[in-house]
Amino acid sequence: MNADYTVKQYKTPTIGRAGGVITGQIVIGFPSVTGNFAALTNANASNYTILSYDNAKRNGSPAPYHSIVEDVRSLPATGIPYSSKDNIKQGQLEQRRYYGSDGKAELDIDYTNHGNAQINPNVPHRHDWNYNNKPQRGPWYIVETDLHYSYSQLVEDLNTGHEVSFTFVNVKYYITQNQGSWYLTKLGESVPLQSASTPSELLTLATLNNESLQTLFNNGSLVDISVY
């Protein structure tokens, strides 16, 4: 199968992306290895598989066990645990799906707007699967590692009503809206760090470690940016 296709993925130069994922078969033991060492080797291989899968899912890259199908209507809802699968349509990557520990789909990355730019304006975007909800495939959101996400796009997303989360010095923060006001909040704290009447005002006023959010964004200090 010809695996040459265009993947519409971008990276933020100041953030970067993990330096690749090792692919291929995982050796989980040798015929001469027995007893506790063999069990330990198997456990380490299993941990490696899970870690590699989690890294791939976070970065939007293929999982260690990855496969490709072409021109199918949709990807299957189940697959090999800790694997990913691409759907290529007319030579272009349309969707990448990740399958969790039970083999059920748990994350989709869509590389088209499904023909409706108003409902799905950002490409690529993600959907989480939650089998306790209806519909089971959740609403779209974007992750900055999937695309070159600029500060002007952040401002635009906030001004159109989206909310944002990000990590700064290993701590999670949220920019949210409630009853007409905007807030910067630290994970686990009920009192906002900053409030404002508009998102632009909040971005101007809010600081972390005496640096503006714009400065921290542009120098790459804000990571794991998600837009909802």
PDB file of C-alpha atoms in Angstrom:
ATOM      1  CA  MET A   1       0.000   0.000   0.000  1.00  0.00           C
ATOM      2  CA  ASN A   2       1.262   3.419  -0.869  1.00  0.00           C
ATOM      3  CA  ALA A   3       1.555   5.341   2.392  1.00  0.00           C
ATOM      4  CA  ASP A   4       2.457   8.658   0.740  1.00  0.00           C
ATOM      5  CA  TYR A   5      -0.248  11.129   1.656  1.00  0.00           C
ATOM      6  CA  THR A   6      -0.547  14.658   2.916  1.00  0.00           C
ATOM      7  CA  VAL A   7      -0.981  15.084   6.658  1.00  0.00           C
ATOM      8  CA  LYS A   8      -2.274  18.561   7.408  1.00  0.00           C
ATOM      9  CA  GLN A   9      -0.535  18.940  10.756  1.00  0.00           C
ATOM     10  CA  TYR A  10       1.467  21.874  11.952  1.00  0.00           C
ATOM     11  CA  LYS A  11       3.487  22.623  15.045  1.00  0.00           C
ATOM     12  CA  THR A  12       4.115  25.724  17.081  1.00  0.00           C
ATOM     13  CA  PRO A  13       7.840  26.438  16.653  1.00  0.00           C
ATOM     14  CA  THR A  14       8.194  27.681  20.229  1.00  0.00           C
ATOM     15  CA  ILE A  15       6.472  24.615  21.638  1.00  0.00           C
ATOM     16  CA  GLY A  16       7.680  21.830  19.395  1.00  0.00           C
ATOM     17  CA  ARG A  17       6.594  18.252  19.297  1.00  0.00           C
ATOM     18  CA  ALA A  18       7.987  15.036  20.690  1.00  0.00           C
ATOM     19  CA  GLY A  19      10.838  13.840  18.547  1.00  0.00           C
ATOM     20  CA  GLY A  20       9.068  10.913  16.933  1.00  0.00           C
ATOM     21  CA  VAL A  21       7.644   7.600  18.045  1.00  0.00           C
ATOM     22  CA  ILE A  22       9.425   4.299  17.574  1.00  0.00           C
ATOM     23  CA  THR A  23       7.366   2.014  15.353  1.00  0.00           C
ATOM     24  CA  GLY A  24       7.465  -1.689  14.603  1.00  0.00           C
ATOM     25  CA  GLN A  25       7.287  -4.812  16.670  1.00  0.00           C
ATOM     26  CA  ILE A  26       8.039  -4.792  20.374  1.00  0.00           C
ATOM     27  CA  VAL A  27      10.232  -7.654  21.603  1.00  0.00           C
ATOM     28  CA  ILE A  28       8.694  -8.826  24.852  1.00  0.00           C
ATOM     29  CA  GLY A  29      11.135 -11.635  25.646  1.00  0.00           C
ATOM     30  CA  PHE A  30      13.507 -14.231  24.274  1.00  0.00           C
ATOM     31  CA  PRO A  31      13.090 -18.035  24.155  1.00  0.00           C
ATOM     32  CA  SER A  32      15.870 -18.522  26.700  1.00  0.00           C
ATOM     33  CA  VAL A  33      14.395 -16.097  29.204  1.00  0.00           C
ATOM     34  CA  THR A  34      12.233 -17.639  31.899  1.00  0.00           C
ATOM     35  CA  GLY A  35      10.809 -16.921  35.322  1.00  0.00           C
ATOM     36  CA  ASN A  36      10.569 -13.524  36.985  1.00  0.00           C
ATOM     37  CA  PHE A  37      12.862 -11.802  34.503  1.00  0.00           C
ATOM     38  CA  ALA A  38      10.594 -12.798  31.629  1.00  0.00           C
ATOM     39  CA  ALA A  39       7.571 -11.489  33.546  1.00  0.00           C
ATOM     40  CA  LEU A  40       9.397  -8.238  34.222  1.00  0.00           C
ATOM     41  CA  THR A  41      10.335  -7.948  30.534  1.00  0.00           C
ATOM     42  CA  ASN A  42       6.702  -8.440  29.536  1.00  0.00           C
ATOM     43  CA  ALA A  43       5.563  -5.844  32.074  1.00  0.00           C
ATOM     44  CA  ASN A  44       8.139  -3.343  30.809  1.00  0.00           C
ATOM     45  CA  ALA A  45       7.048  -3.931  27.223  1.00  0.00           C
ATOM     46  CA  SER A  46       3.429  -3.387  28.224  1.00  0.00           C
ATOM     47  CA  ASN A  47       4.330  -0.164  30.029  1.00  0.00           C
ATOM     48  CA  TYR A  48       6.299   0.960  26.986  1.00  0.00           C
ATOM     49  CA  THR A  49       3.300   0.302  24.741  1.00  0.00           C
ATOM     50  CA  ILE A  50       0.973   2.329  26.979  1.00  0.00           C
ATOM     51  CA  LEU A  51       3.446   5.187  27.356  1.00  0.00           C
ATOM     52  CA  SER A  52       4.144   5.313  23.613  1.00  0.00           C
ATOM     53  CA  TYR A  53       0.425   5.238  22.881  1.00  0.00           C
ATOM     54  CA  ASP A  54      -0.308   8.049  25.337  1.00  0.00           C
ATOM     55  CA  ASN A  55       2.498  10.167  23.865  1.00  0.00           C
ATOM     56  CA  ALA A  56       1.233   9.556  20.333  1.00  0.00           C
ATOM     57  CA  LYS A  57      -2.310  10.461  21.303  1.00  0.00           C
ATOM     58  CA  ARG A  58      -1.179  13.655  23.015  1.00  0.00           C
ATOM     59  CA  ASN A  59       0.996  14.679  20.062  1.00  0.00           C
ATOM     60  CA  GLY A  60      -1.451  13.607  17.362  1.00  0.00           C
ATOM     61  CA  SER A  61       1.053  11.173  15.837  1.00  0.00           C
ATOM     62  CA  PRO A  62       0.508   7.522  14.858  1.00  0.00           C
ATOM     63  CA  ALA A  63       0.533   5.019  17.715  1.00  0.00           C
ATOM     64  CA  PRO A  64       3.251   2.316  17.793  1.00  0.00           C
ATOM     65  CA  TYR A  65       0.724  -0.057  16.239  1.00  0.00           C
ATOM     66  CA  HIS A  66      -0.813   1.930  13.383  1.00  0.00           C
ATOM     67  CA  SER A  67      -2.759   0.994  10.267  1.00  0.00           C
ATOM     68  CA  ILE A  68      -4.254   2.737   7.257  1.00  0.00           C
ATOM     69  CA  VAL A  69      -7.477   2.228   5.335  1.00  0.00           C
ATOM     70  CA  GLU A  70      -8.491   4.063   2.208  1.00  0.00           C
ATOM     71  CA  ASP A  71     -11.782   5.529   1.023  1.00  0.00           C
ATOM     72  CA  VAL A  72     -14.049   3.942   3.653  1.00  0.00           C
ATOM     73  CA  ARG A  73     -17.137   5.766   4.856  1.00  0.00           C
ATOM     74  CA  SER A  74     -16.011   5.724   8.488  1.00  0.00           C
ATOM     75  CA  LEU A  75     -13.430   4.089  10.712  1.00  0.00           C
ATOM     76  CA  PRO A  76     -14.517   1.141  12.880  1.00  0.00           C
ATOM     77  CA  ALA A  77     -15.592   1.826  16.457  1.00  0.00           C
ATOM     78  CA  THR A  78     -13.301  -0.901  17.804  1.00  0.00           C
ATOM     79  CA  GLY A  79      -9.733  -1.908  17.049  1.00  0.00           C
ATOM     80  CA  ILE A  80      -6.548  -3.308  18.530  1.00  0.00           C
ATOM     81  CA  PRO A  81      -5.952  -1.905  22.041  1.00  0.00           C
ATOM     82  CA  TYR A  82      -3.461   0.977  22.184  1.00  0.00           C
ATOM     83  CA  SER A  83      -3.488   1.405  18.402  1.00  0.00           C
ATOM     84  CA  SER A  84      -4.436   4.078  15.879  1.00  0.00           C
ATOM     85  CA  LYS A  85      -5.935   3.967  12.407  1.00  0.00           C
ATOM     86  CA  ASP A  86      -6.056   6.500   9.553  1.00  0.00           C
ATOM     87  CA  ASN A  87      -8.809   6.952   6.992  1.00  0.00           C
ATOM     88  CA  ILE A  88      -7.337   8.244   3.717  1.00  0.00           C
ATOM     89  CA  LYS A  89      -9.799   9.639   1.183  1.00  0.00           C
ATOM     90  CA  GLN A  90      -8.640  10.619  -2.282  1.00  0.00           C
ATOM     91  CA  GLY A  91      -5.045  10.681  -1.073  1.00  0.00           C
ATOM     92  CA  GLN A  92      -5.742  12.996   1.879  1.00  0.00           C
ATOM     93  CA  LEU A  93      -5.841  12.143   5.571  1.00  0.00           C
ATOM     94  CA  GLU A  94      -9.440  12.645   6.695  1.00  0.00           C
ATOM     95  CA  GLN A  95      -9.415  11.171  10.207  1.00  0.00           C
ATOM     96  CA  ARG A  96      -7.126   9.481  12.744  1.00  0.00           C
ATOM     97  CA  ARG A  97      -8.746   7.350  15.439  1.00  0.00           C
ATOM     98  CA  TYR A  98      -7.156   6.061  18.648  1.00  0.00           C
ATOM     99  CA  TYR A  99      -8.287   2.884  20.407  1.00  0.00           C
ATOM    100  CA  GLY A 100      -7.855   2.552  24.179  1.00  0.00           C
ATOM    101  CA  SER A 101      -7.088  -0.333  26.516  1.00  0.00           C
ATOM    102  CA  ASP A 102     -10.424  -2.062  25.788  1.00  0.00           C
ATOM    103  CA  GLY A 103     -10.121  -1.617  22.023  1.00  0.00           C
ATOM    104  CA  LYS A 104     -12.885   0.987  21.898  1.00  0.00           C
ATOM    105  CA  ALA A 105     -12.424   4.294  20.100  1.00  0.00           C
ATOM    106  CA  GLU A 106     -11.464   7.003  22.590  1.00  0.00           C
ATOM    107  CA  LEU A 107     -10.198   9.896  20.452  1.00  0.00           C
ATOM    108  CA  ASP A 108     -10.668  11.158  16.897  1.00  0.00           C
ATOM    109  CA  ILE A 109      -8.595  13.807  15.156  1.00  0.00           C
ATOM    110  CA  ASP A 110     -10.500  15.154  12.157  1.00  0.00           C
ATOM    111  CA  TYR A 111      -8.543  16.843   9.387  1.00  0.00           C
ATOM    112  CA  THR A 112     -11.561  18.280   7.521  1.00  0.00           C
ATOM    113  CA  ASN A 113     -14.491  20.497   8.517  1.00  0.00           C
ATOM    114  CA  HIS A 114     -16.980  17.840   7.308  1.00  0.00           C
ATOM    115  CA  GLY A 115     -18.186  20.284   4.658  1.00  0.00           C
ATOM    116  CA  ASN A 116     -19.484  22.707   7.295  1.00  0.00           C
ATOM    117  CA  ALA A 117     -16.968  25.416   8.143  1.00  0.00           C
ATOM    118  CA  GLN A 118     -19.476  27.239  10.350  1.00  0.00           C
ATOM    119  CA  ILE A 119     -19.926  24.318  12.750  1.00  0.00           C
ATOM    120  CA  ASN A 120     -16.341  23.064  12.481  1.00  0.00           C
ATOM    121  CA  PRO A 121     -14.226  26.155  11.712  1.00  0.00           C
ATOM    122  CA  ASN A 122     -10.891  24.819  13.021  1.00  0.00           C
ATOM    123  CA  VAL A 123      -9.002  22.071  11.237  1.00  0.00           C
ATOM    124  CA  PRO A 124      -7.645  19.828  12.552  1.00  0.00           C
ATOM    125  CA  HIS A 125      -9.860  19.375  15.595  1.00  0.00           C
ATOM    126  CA  ARG A 126     -10.503  16.605  18.101  1.00  0.00           C
ATOM    127  CA  HIS A 127     -13.459  14.646  19.478  1.00  0.00           C
ATOM    128  CA  ASP A 128     -13.336  12.544  22.660  1.00  0.00           C
ATOM    129  CA  TRP A 129     -15.499   9.439  22.989  1.00  0.00           C
ATOM    130  CA  ASN A 130     -17.568   8.948  26.154  1.00  0.00           C
ATOM    131  CA  TYR A 131     -19.817   5.888  26.130  1.00  0.00           C
ATOM    132  CA  ASN A 132     -21.938   7.190  29.002  1.00  0.00           C
ATOM    133  CA  ASN A 133     -23.104  10.166  26.918  1.00  0.00           C
ATOM    134  CA  LYS A 134     -25.408  10.598  23.971  1.00  0.00           C
ATOM    135  CA  PRO A 135     -24.056  11.196  21.423  1.00  0.00           C
ATOM    136  CA  GLN A 136     -21.034   9.142  22.423  1.00  0.00           C
ATOM    137  CA  ARG A 137     -18.658  11.245  20.302  1.00  0.00           C
ATOM    138  CA  GLY A 138     -18.222  14.549  22.098  1.00  0.00           C
ATOM    139  CA  PRO A 139     -18.056  18.117  20.744  1.00  0.00           C
ATOM    140  CA  TRP A 140     -15.012  19.287  18.817  1.00  0.00           C
ATOM    141  CA  TYR A 141     -12.084  21.087  20.418  1.00  0.00           C
ATOM    142  CA  ILE A 142      -8.597  21.973  19.279  1.00  0.00           C
ATOM    143  CA  VAL A 143      -5.165  21.338  20.778  1.00  0.00           C
ATOM    144  CA  GLU A 144      -2.310  23.662  19.905  1.00  0.00           C
ATOM    145  CA  THR A 145       0.093  20.789  19.146  1.00  0.00           C
ATOM    146  CA  ASP A 146      -2.127  19.886  16.164  1.00  0.00           C
ATOM    147  CA  LEU A 147      -1.658  23.191  14.386  1.00  0.00           C
ATOM    148  CA  HIS A 148       0.280  26.413  14.327  1.00  0.00           C
ATOM    149  CA  TYR A 149      -1.871  28.270  16.810  1.00  0.00           C
ATOM    150  CA  SER A 150      -1.088  31.982  16.986  1.00  0.00           C
ATOM    151  CA  TYR A 151      -1.883  34.578  19.623  1.00  0.00           C
ATOM    152  CA  SER A 152      -4.255  36.343  17.201  1.00  0.00           C
ATOM    153  CA  GLN A 153      -6.168  33.067  16.813  1.00  0.00           C
ATOM    154  CA  LEU A 154      -6.377  32.784  20.594  1.00  0.00           C
ATOM    155  CA  VAL A 155      -7.857  36.291  20.787  1.00  0.00           C
ATOM    156  CA  GLU A 156     -10.295  35.491  17.983  1.00  0.00           C
ATOM    157  CA  ASP A 157     -11.422  32.242  19.611  1.00  0.00           C
ATOM    158  CA  LEU A 158     -12.054  33.963  22.938  1.00  0.00           C
ATOM    159  CA  ASN A 159     -13.888  36.850  21.286  1.00  0.00           C
ATOM    160  CA  THR A 160     -16.220  34.373  19.566  1.00  0.00           C
ATOM    161  CA  GLY A 161     -17.128  32.747  22.900  1.00  0.00           C
ATOM    162  CA  HIS A 162     -14.690  29.838  23.169  1.00  0.00           C
ATOM    163  CA  GLU A 163     -13.004  29.000  26.461  1.00  0.00           C
ATOM    164  CA  VAL A 164      -9.353  28.011  26.839  1.00  0.00           C
ATOM    165  CA  SER A 165      -7.184  25.924  29.135  1.00  0.00           C
ATOM    166  CA  PHE A 166      -3.394  25.882  29.229  1.00  0.00           C
ATOM    167  CA  THR A 167      -0.484  24.786  31.398  1.00  0.00           C
ATOM    168  CA  PHE A 168       2.134  27.145  32.820  1.00  0.00           C
ATOM    169  CA  VAL A 169       5.028  25.803  34.936  1.00  0.00           C
ATOM    170  CA  ASN A 170       3.223  22.453  35.334  1.00  0.00           C
ATOM    171  CA  VAL A 171       0.014  24.077  36.613  1.00  0.00           C
ATOM    172  CA  LYS A 172      -3.306  24.102  34.736  1.00  0.00           C
ATOM    173  CA  TYR A 173      -5.151  27.391  34.162  1.00  0.00           C
ATOM    174  CA  TYR A 174      -8.486  28.242  32.593  1.00  0.00           C
ATOM    175  CA  ILE A 175      -9.916  31.262  30.775  1.00  0.00           C
ATOM    176  CA  THR A 176     -13.676  30.970  31.118  1.00  0.00           C
ATOM    177  CA  GLN A 177     -16.839  33.008  30.787  1.00  0.00           C
ATOM    178  CA  ASN A 178     -19.653  33.250  33.332  1.00  0.00           C
ATOM    179  CA  GLN A 179     -22.606  35.636  33.424  1.00  0.00           C
ATOM    180  CA  GLY A 180     -21.069  38.091  30.992  1.00  0.00           C
ATOM    181  CA  SER A 181     -17.618  38.293  32.600  1.00  0.00           C
ATOM    182  CA  TRP A 182     -14.321  36.557  31.813  1.00  0.00           C
ATOM    183  CA  TYR A 183     -12.027  34.919  34.358  1.00  0.00           C
ATOM    184  CA  LEU A 184      -8.508  33.514  34.634  1.00  0.00           C
ATOM    185  CA  THR A 185      -8.589  30.691  37.172  1.00  0.00           C
ATOM    186  CA  LYS A 186      -5.972  28.313  38.524  1.00  0.00           C
ATOM    187  CA  LEU A 187      -6.867  24.636  38.796  1.00  0.00           C
ATOM    188  CA  GLY A 188      -8.084  23.785  42.291  1.00  0.00           C
ATOM    189  CA  GLU A 189      -8.758  27.391  43.339  1.00  0.00           C
ATOM    190  CA  SER A 190     -12.244  28.885  43.501  1.00  0.00           C
ATOM    191  CA  VAL A 191     -11.209  32.546  43.518  1.00  0.00           C
ATOM    192  CA  PRO A 192     -10.205  33.840  40.049  1.00  0.00           C
ATOM    193  CA  LEU A 193      -6.755  35.320  39.592  1.00  0.00           C
ATOM    194  CA  GLN A 194      -8.214  37.991  37.314  1.00  0.00           C
ATOM    195  CA  SER A 195     -11.608  39.034  35.988  1.00  0.00           C
ATOM    196  CA  ALA A 196     -12.648  41.354  33.171  1.00  0.00           C
ATOM    197  CA  SER A 197     -15.663  42.331  31.122  1.00  0.00           C
ATOM    198  CA  THR A 198     -14.161  41.149  27.809  1.00  0.00           C
ATOM    199  CA  PRO A 199     -11.580  38.502  26.869  1.00  0.00           C
ATOM    200  CA  SER A 200      -9.319  41.157  25.310  1.00  0.00           C
ATOM    201  CA  GLU A 201      -9.347  43.101  28.590  1.00  0.00           C
ATOM    202  CA  LEU A 202      -8.577  39.913  30.508  1.00  0.00           C
ATOM    203  CA  LEU A 203      -5.604  39.133  28.269  1.00  0.00           C
ATOM    204  CA  THR A 204      -4.324  42.667  28.813  1.00  0.00           C
ATOM    205  CA  LEU A 205      -4.714  42.657  32.612  1.00  0.00           C
ATOM    206  CA  ALA A 206      -3.852  39.079  33.538  1.00  0.00           C
ATOM    207  CA  THR A 207      -0.269  38.180  34.409  1.00  0.00           C
ATOM    208  CA  LEU A 208       1.569  35.090  35.637  1.00  0.00           C
ATOM    209  CA  ASN A 209       4.967  35.507  37.286  1.00  0.00           C
ATOM    210  CA  ASN A 210       4.714  39.225  36.416  1.00  0.00           C
ATOM    211  CA  GLU A 211       4.533  38.472  32.688  1.00  0.00           C
ATOM    212  CA  SER A 212       1.514  39.152  30.472  1.00  0.00           C
ATOM    213  CA  LEU A 213      -0.295  36.209  28.931  1.00  0.00           C
ATOM    214  CA  GLN A 214       0.631  37.496  25.483  1.00  0.00           C
ATOM    215  CA  THR A 215       4.339  37.509  26.355  1.00  0.00           C
ATOM    216  CA  LEU A 216       4.108  34.029  27.890  1.00  0.00           C
ATOM    217  CA  PHE A 217       2.203  32.742  24.861  1.00  0.00           C
ATOM    218  CA  ASN A 218       4.667  34.165  22.347  1.00  0.00           C
ATOM    219  CA  ASN A 219       7.746  32.858  24.151  1.00  0.00           C
ATOM    220  CA  GLY A 220       6.305  29.357  24.399  1.00  0.00           C
ATOM    221  CA  SER A 221       5.743  29.275  28.149  1.00  0.00           C
ATOM    222  CA  LEU A 222       2.055  28.372  27.803  1.00  0.00           C
ATOM    223  CA  VAL A 223       1.705  24.738  26.717  1.00  0.00           C
ATOM    224  CA  ASP A 224      -1.051  22.139  26.313  1.00  0.00           C
ATOM    225  CA  ILE A 225      -3.389  24.866  25.023  1.00  0.00           C
ATOM    226  CA  SER A 226      -6.905  23.551  24.383  1.00  0.00           C
ATOM    227  CA  VAL A 227      -9.852  25.532  22.992  1.00  0.00           C
ATOM    228  CA  TYR A 228     -13.424  24.454  23.769  1.00  0.00           C
TER     229      TYR A 228
END
